[in-house]
Short mmCIF file of C-alpha atoms and ligand atoms in Angstrom, two decimals:
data_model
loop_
_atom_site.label_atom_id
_atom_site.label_comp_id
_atom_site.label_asym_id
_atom_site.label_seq_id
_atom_site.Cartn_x
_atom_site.Cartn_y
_atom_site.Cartn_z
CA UNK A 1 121.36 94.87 107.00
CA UNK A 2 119.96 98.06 105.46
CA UNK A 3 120.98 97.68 101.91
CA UNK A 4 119.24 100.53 100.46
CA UNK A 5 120.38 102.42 102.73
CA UNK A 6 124.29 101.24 102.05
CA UNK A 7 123.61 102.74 98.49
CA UNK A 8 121.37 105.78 98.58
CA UNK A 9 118.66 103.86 97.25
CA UNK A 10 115.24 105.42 97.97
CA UNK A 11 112.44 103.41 99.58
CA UNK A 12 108.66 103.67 98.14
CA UNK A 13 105.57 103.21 98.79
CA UNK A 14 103.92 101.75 95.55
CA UNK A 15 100.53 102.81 95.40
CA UNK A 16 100.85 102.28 92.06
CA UNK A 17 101.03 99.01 89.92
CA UNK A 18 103.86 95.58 90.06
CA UNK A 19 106.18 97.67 87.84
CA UNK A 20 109.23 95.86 86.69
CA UNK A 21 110.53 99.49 87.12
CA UNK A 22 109.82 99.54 90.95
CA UNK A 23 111.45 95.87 91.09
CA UNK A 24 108.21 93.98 90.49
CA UNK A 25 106.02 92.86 93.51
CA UNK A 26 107.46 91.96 97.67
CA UNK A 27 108.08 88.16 98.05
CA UNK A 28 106.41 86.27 100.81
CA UNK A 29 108.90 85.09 103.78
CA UNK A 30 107.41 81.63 102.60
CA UNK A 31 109.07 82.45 99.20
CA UNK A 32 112.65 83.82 100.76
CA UNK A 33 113.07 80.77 102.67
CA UNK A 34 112.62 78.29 99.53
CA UNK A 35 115.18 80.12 97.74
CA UNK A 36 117.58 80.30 100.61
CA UNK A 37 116.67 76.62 100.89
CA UNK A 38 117.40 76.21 96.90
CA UNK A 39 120.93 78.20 96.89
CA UNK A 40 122.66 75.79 99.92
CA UNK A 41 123.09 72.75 96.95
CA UNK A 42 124.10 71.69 93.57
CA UNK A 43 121.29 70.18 91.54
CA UNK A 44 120.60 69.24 88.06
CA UNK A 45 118.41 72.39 86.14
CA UNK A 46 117.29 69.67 83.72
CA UNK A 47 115.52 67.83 86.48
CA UNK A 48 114.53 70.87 88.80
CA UNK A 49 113.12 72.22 85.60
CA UNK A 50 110.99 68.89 84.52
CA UNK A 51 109.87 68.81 88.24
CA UNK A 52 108.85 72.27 89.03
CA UNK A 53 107.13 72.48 86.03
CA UNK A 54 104.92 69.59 86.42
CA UNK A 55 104.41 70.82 89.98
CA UNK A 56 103.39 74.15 88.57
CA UNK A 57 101.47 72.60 85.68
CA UNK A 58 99.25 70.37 88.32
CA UNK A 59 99.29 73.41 90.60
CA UNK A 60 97.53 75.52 87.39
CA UNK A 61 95.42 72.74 86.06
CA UNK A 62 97.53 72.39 82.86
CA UNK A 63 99.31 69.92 80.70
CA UNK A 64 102.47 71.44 81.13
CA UNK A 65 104.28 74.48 82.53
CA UNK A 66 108.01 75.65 82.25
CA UNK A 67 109.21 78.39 83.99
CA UNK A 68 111.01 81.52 82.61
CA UNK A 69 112.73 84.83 83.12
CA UNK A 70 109.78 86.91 82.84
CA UNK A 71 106.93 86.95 80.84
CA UNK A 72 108.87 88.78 77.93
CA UNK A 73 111.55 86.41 77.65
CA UNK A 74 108.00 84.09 77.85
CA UNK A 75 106.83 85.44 74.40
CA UNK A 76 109.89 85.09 72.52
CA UNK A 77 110.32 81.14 74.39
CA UNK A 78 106.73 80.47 73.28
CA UNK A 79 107.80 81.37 69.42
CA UNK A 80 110.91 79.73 69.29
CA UNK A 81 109.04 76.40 70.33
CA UNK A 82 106.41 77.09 67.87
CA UNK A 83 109.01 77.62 64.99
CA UNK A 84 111.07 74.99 65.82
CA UNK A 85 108.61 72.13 67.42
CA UNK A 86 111.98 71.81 69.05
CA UNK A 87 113.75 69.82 66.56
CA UNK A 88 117.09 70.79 67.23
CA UNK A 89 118.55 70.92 63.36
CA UNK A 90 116.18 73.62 63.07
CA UNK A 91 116.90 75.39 65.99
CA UNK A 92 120.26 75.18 64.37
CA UNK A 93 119.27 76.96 61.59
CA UNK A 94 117.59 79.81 63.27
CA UNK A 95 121.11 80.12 64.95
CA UNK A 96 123.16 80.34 61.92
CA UNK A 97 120.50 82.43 59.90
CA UNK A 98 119.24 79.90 57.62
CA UNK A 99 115.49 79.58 58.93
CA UNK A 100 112.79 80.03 56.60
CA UNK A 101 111.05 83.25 57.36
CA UNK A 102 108.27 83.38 60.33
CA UNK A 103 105.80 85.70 60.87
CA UNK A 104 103.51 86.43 63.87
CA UNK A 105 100.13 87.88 63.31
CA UNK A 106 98.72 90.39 66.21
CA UNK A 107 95.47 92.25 66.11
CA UNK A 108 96.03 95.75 65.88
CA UNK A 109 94.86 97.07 69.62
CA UNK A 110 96.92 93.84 71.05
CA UNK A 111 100.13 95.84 70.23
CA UNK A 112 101.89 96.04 73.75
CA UNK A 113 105.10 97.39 74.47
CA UNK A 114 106.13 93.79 74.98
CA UNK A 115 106.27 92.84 71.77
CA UNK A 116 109.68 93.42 70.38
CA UNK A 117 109.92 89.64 72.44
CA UNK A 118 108.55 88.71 68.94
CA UNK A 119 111.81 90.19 67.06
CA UNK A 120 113.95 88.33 69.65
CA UNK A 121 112.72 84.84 68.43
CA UNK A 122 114.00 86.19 64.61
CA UNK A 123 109.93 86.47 63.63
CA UNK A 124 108.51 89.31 62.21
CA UNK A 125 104.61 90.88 63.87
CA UNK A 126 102.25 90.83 60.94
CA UNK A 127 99.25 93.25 62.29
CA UNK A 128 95.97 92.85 61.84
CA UNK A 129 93.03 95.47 61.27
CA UNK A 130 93.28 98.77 62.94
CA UNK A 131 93.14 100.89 66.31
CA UNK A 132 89.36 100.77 65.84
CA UNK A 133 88.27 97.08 64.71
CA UNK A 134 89.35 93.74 63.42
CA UNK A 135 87.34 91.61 61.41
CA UNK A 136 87.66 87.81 60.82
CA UNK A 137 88.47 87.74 57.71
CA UNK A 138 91.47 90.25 58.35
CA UNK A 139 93.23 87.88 60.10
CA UNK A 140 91.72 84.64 58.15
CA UNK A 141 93.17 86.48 55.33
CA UNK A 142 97.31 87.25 56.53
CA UNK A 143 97.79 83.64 57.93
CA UNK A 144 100.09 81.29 55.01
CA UNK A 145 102.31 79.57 54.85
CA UNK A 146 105.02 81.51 56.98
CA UNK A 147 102.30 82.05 60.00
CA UNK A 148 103.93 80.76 62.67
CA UNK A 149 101.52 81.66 65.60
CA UNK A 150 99.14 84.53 66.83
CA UNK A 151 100.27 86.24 69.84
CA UNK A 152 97.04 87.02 71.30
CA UNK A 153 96.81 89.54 74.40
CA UNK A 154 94.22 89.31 77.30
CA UNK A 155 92.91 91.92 79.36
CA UNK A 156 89.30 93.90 79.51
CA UNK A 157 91.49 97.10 79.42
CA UNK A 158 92.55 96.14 75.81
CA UNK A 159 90.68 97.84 72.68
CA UNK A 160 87.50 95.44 73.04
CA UNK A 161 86.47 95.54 69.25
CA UNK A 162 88.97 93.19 69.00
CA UNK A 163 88.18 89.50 67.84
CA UNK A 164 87.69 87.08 71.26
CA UNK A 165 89.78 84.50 72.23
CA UNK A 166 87.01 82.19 70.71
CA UNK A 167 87.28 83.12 67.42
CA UNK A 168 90.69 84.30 67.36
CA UNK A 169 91.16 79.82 68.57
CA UNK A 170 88.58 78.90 65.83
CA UNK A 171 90.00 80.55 63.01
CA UNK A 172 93.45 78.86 64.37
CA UNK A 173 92.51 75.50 64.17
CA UNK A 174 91.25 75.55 61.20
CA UNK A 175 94.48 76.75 59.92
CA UNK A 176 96.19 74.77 61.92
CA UNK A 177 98.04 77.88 63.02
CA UNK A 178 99.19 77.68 67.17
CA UNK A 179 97.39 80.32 69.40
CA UNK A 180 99.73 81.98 72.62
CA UNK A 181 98.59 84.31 74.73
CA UNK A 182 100.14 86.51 76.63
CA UNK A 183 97.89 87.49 80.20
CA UNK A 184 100.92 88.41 82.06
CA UNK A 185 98.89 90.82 84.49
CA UNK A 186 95.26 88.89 84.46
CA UNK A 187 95.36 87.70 88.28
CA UNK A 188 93.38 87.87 89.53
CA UNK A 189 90.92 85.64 89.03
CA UNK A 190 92.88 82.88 90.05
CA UNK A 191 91.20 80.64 87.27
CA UNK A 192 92.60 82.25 84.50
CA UNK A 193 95.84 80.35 85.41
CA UNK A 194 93.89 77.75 83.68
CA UNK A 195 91.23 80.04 81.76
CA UNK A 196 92.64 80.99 78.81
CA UNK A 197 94.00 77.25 77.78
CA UNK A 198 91.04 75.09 79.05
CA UNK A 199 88.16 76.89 78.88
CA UNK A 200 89.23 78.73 75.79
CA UNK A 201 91.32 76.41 73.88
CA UNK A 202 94.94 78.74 73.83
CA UNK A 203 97.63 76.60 73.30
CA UNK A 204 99.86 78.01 75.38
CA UNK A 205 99.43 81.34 77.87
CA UNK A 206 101.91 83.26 79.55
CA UNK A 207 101.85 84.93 82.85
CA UNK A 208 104.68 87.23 85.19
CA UNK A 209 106.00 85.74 87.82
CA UNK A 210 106.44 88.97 89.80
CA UNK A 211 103.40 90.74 89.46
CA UNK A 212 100.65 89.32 90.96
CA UNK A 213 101.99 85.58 91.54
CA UNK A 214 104.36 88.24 94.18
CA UNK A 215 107.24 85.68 92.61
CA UNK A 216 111.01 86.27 91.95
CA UNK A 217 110.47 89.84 89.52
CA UNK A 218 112.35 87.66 87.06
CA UNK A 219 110.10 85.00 86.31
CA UNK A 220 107.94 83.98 84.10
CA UNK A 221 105.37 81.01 83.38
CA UNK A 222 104.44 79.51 80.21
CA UNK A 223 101.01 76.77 80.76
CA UNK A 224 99.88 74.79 78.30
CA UNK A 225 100.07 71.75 76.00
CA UNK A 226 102.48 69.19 77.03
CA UNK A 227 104.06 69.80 73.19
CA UNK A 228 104.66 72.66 73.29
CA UNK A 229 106.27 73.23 76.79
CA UNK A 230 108.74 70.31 75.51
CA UNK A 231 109.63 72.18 72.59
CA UNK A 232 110.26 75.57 74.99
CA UNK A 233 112.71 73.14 76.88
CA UNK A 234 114.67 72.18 73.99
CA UNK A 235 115.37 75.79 73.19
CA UNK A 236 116.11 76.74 76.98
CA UNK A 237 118.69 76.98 79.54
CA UNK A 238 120.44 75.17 80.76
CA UNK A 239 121.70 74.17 77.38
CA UNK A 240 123.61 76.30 74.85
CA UNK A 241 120.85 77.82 72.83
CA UNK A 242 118.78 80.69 71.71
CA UNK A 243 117.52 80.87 74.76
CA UNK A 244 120.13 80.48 77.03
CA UNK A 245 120.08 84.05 77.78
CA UNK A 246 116.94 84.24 79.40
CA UNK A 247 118.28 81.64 81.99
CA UNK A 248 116.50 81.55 85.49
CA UNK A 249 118.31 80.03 88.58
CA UNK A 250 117.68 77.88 90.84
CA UNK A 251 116.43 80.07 93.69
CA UNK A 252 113.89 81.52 90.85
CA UNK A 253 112.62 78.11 90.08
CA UNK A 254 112.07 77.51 93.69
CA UNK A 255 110.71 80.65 94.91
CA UNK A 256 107.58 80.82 92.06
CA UNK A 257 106.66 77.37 92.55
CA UNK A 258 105.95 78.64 96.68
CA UNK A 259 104.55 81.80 94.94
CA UNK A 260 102.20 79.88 92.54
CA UNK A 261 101.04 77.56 95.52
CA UNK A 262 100.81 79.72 97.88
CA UNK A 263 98.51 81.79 95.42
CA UNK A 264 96.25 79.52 94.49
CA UNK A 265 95.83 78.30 98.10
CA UNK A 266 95.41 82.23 99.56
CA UNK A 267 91.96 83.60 100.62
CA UNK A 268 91.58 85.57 97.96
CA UNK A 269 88.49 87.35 99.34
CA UNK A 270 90.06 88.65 102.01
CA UNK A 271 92.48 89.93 99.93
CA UNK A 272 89.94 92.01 97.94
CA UNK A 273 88.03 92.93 101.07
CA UNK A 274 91.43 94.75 102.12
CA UNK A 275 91.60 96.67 98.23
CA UNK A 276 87.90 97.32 98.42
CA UNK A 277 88.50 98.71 102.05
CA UNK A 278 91.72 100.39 101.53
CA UNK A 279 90.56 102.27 98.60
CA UNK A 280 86.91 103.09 100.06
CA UNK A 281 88.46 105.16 102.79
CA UNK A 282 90.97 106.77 100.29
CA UNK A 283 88.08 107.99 98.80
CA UNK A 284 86.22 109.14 102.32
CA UNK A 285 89.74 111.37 102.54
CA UNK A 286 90.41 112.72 99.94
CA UNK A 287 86.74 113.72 99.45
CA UNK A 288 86.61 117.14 101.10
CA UNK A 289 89.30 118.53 98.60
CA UNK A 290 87.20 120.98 96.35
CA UNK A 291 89.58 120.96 93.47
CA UNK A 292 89.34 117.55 92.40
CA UNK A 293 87.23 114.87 91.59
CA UNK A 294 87.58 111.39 93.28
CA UNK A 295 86.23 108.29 91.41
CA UNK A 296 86.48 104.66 92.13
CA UNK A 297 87.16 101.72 89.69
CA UNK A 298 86.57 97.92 89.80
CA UNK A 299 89.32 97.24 87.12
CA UNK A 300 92.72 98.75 87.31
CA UNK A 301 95.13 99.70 84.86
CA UNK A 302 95.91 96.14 83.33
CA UNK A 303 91.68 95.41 83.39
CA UNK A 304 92.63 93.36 86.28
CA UNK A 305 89.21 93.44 89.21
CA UNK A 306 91.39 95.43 91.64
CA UNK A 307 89.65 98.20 92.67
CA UNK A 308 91.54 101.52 92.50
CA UNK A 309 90.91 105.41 93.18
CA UNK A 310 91.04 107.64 89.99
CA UNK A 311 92.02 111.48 91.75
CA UNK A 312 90.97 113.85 88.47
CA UNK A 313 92.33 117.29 88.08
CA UNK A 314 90.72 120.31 86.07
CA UNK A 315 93.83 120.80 84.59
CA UNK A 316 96.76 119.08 83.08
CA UNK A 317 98.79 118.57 86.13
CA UNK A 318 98.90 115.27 86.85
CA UNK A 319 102.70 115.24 86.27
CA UNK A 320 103.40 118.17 88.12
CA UNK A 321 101.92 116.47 91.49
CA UNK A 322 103.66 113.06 90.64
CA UNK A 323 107.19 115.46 90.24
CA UNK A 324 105.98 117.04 93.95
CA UNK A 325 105.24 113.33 95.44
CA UNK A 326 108.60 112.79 94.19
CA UNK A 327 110.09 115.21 96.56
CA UNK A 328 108.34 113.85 99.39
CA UNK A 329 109.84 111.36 102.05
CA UNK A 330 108.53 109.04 102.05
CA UNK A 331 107.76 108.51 98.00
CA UNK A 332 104.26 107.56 96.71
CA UNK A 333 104.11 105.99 93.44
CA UNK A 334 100.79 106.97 91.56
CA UNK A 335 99.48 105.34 87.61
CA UNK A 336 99.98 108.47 85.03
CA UNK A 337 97.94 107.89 81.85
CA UNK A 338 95.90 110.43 81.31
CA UNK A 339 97.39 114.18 81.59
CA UNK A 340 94.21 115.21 84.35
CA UNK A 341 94.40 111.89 86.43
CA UNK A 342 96.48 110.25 88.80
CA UNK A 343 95.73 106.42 89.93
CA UNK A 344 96.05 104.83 93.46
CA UNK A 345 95.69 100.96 94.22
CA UNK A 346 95.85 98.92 97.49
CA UNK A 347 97.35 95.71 95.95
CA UNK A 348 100.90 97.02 96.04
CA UNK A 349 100.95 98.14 99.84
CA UNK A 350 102.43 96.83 102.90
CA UNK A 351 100.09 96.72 105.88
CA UNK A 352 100.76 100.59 108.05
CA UNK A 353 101.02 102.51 104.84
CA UNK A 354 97.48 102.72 103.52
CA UNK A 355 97.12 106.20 105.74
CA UNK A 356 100.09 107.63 104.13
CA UNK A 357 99.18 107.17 100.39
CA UNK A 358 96.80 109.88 101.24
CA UNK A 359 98.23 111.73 103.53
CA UNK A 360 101.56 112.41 100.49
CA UNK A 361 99.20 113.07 97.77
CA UNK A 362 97.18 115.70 100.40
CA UNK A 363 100.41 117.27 101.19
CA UNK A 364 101.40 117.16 97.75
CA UNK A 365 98.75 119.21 96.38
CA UNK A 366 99.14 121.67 99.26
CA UNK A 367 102.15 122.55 97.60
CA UNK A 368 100.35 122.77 94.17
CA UNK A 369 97.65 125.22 95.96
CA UNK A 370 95.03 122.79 95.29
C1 PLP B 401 104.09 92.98 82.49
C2 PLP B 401 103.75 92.45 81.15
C3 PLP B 401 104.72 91.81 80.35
C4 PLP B 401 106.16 91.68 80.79
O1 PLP B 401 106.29 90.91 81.93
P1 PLP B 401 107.72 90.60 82.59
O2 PLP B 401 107.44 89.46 83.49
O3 PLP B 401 108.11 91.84 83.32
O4 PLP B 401 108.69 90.27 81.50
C5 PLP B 401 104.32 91.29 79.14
N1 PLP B 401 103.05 91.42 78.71
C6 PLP B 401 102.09 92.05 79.41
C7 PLP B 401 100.71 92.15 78.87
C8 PLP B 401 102.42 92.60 80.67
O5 PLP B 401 101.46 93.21 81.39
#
């Protein structure tokens, strides 16, 4: 059946980023076929829940996992088992408005656009030095007694005067203040499924289920200690709580346990010899056009080691060519942050359109006279 064609809907070719906003990342048949398998019977959610997530917890070399609607609805999970330890009288009293009051302390370059998740659990985001630097007795000095966590966010394209993990986890214990960390885009390397938890002592991490796990777009996963994840289950769907409305189904649950296996069991070298080839020979094209400059990356737009092609104007027309590549048939998605640069990845593509990512953006600045 041609769906999007039924509606109108315009295919694209995302030589961009997994965007939530261009539904997330393409599902393996593997994946499909679990959740067609999952949707033919009844089960119990309690049980599929308790079982995929020890599955997915073994799978990521954790104490515990439990699986969510996204990685947002992941945050404000995460805090709503750290406020209540899951104890449901006070879960209760967040409910009716009678919890104490909670705050969340956050370095100041670790605000994300993601973090209004942090309002949703009822705490308030308590921030930490400034745009430039943070010091350790910034945040030594906001945590008392209504700390309820620090929401800590990974990535190498993050504001690196920022404290480390390390001391961030240090300064945590000692306060006996719970650490979370949200690394929803930092796959690869697979080992940070595990990274951020065992090797750095987080006590619980959160990652998207349909980014580069190429999982249902609305999942989520939350690793970590076994407490913790039990806590997240008392406030969770299936039952008639906060979080009830960040309920995943069935099909979900079953198609990001195949996406988390089949992830950590995929050649993952391959995978970057086909980025690192992909994007080598956008380069080799695109390198004849006088009017721009064409640079290579190792780390793409979420610090991830995906190598991408930075195309740099002398202008400020970067959104003028996306508006022209938006007029094209097929559509190219492109990055946009800067006003002079436009950003093209591999990881995104289905096999036969690697040629065409080019051959739109060349055709694109035609138009533009470039
Ligand atoms: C993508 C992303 C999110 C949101 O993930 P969803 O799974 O779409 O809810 C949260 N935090 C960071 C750092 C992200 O990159």
């Amino acid at each position: 059946m041609a769906f999007y064609e039924s509606l109108g809907v315009a295919k694209r070719i995302n030589a961009a980023a997994y965007y939530t906003a261009l539904g997330g990342s393409l599902m393996s048949a593997e994946v499909i076929a679990a959740m067609n398998d999952a949707s033919k019977s009844f089960i119990s959610m309690h049980e599929l829940q308790l079982k995929a997530g020890a599955k997915i917890a073994k799978l990521t070399k954790n104490e515990g996992a439990y699986i969510t609607s996204g990685a947002a609805a992941a945050i404000a999970l995460s805090i709503l088992a750290f406020r209540t330890k899951g104890d449901i009288p006070e879960i209760q009293k967040i409910i009716n408005g009678t919890a104490g009051p909670s705050e969340i302390i956050i370095q100041c370059g670790h605000r994300i656009p993601y973090d209004p998740a942090i309002r949703l659990a009822g705490s308030t985001i308590v921030v930490v030095g400034n745009a430039i630097q943070t010091f350790e007795y910034e945040l030594e000095s906001a945590i008392n007694s209504n700390t309820t966590a620090i929401f800590f966010v990974a990535g190498a394209h993050l504001a690196t005067p920022t404290l480390p993990l390390e001391t961030v986890v240090r300064i945590a214990r000692k306060h006996k203040v719970p650490v979370v960390v949200d690394a929803a885009a930092q796959l690869p390397p697979p080992s940070n499924l595990w990274h951020f938890t065992k090797d750095c002592g987080a006590d619980l991490v959160i990652f998207s289920g349909g980014k580069t796990l190429k999982g249902p777009a609305p999942t989520g996963l939350i690793l970590g200690k076994s407490i913790w994840i039990d806590a997240i289950r008392a406030n969770g769907s299936p039952f008639q709580r906060l979080a009830r409305a960040f309920k995943v189904g069935k099909e979900e649950i079953a198609g990001i346990v195949t996406a988390v296996e089949q992830y950590v069991n995929l050649d993952h070298a391959a995978e970057f010899e086909y980025w690192e080839r992909t994007t080598n020979m956008w380069v080799e094209e695109l390198s004849n056009i006088p009017k721009i400059k064409v640079i290579k990356e190792d780390l793409n737009e979420a610090g991830q080691p995906i190598p991408r092609v930075g195309i740099h104007f002398s202008s400020d027309i970067a959104l003028e060519v996306i508006a022209v590549l938006q007029e094209l048939d097929p559509i190219v998605e492109v990055v946009h942050n800067y006003r002079n640069t436009i950003w093209i990845g591999a990881d995104g593509l289905q096999k036969g359109e690697e040629k065409l990512v080019t051959q739109q953006i060349k055709k694109a600045l035609a138009k533009l006279n470039l």
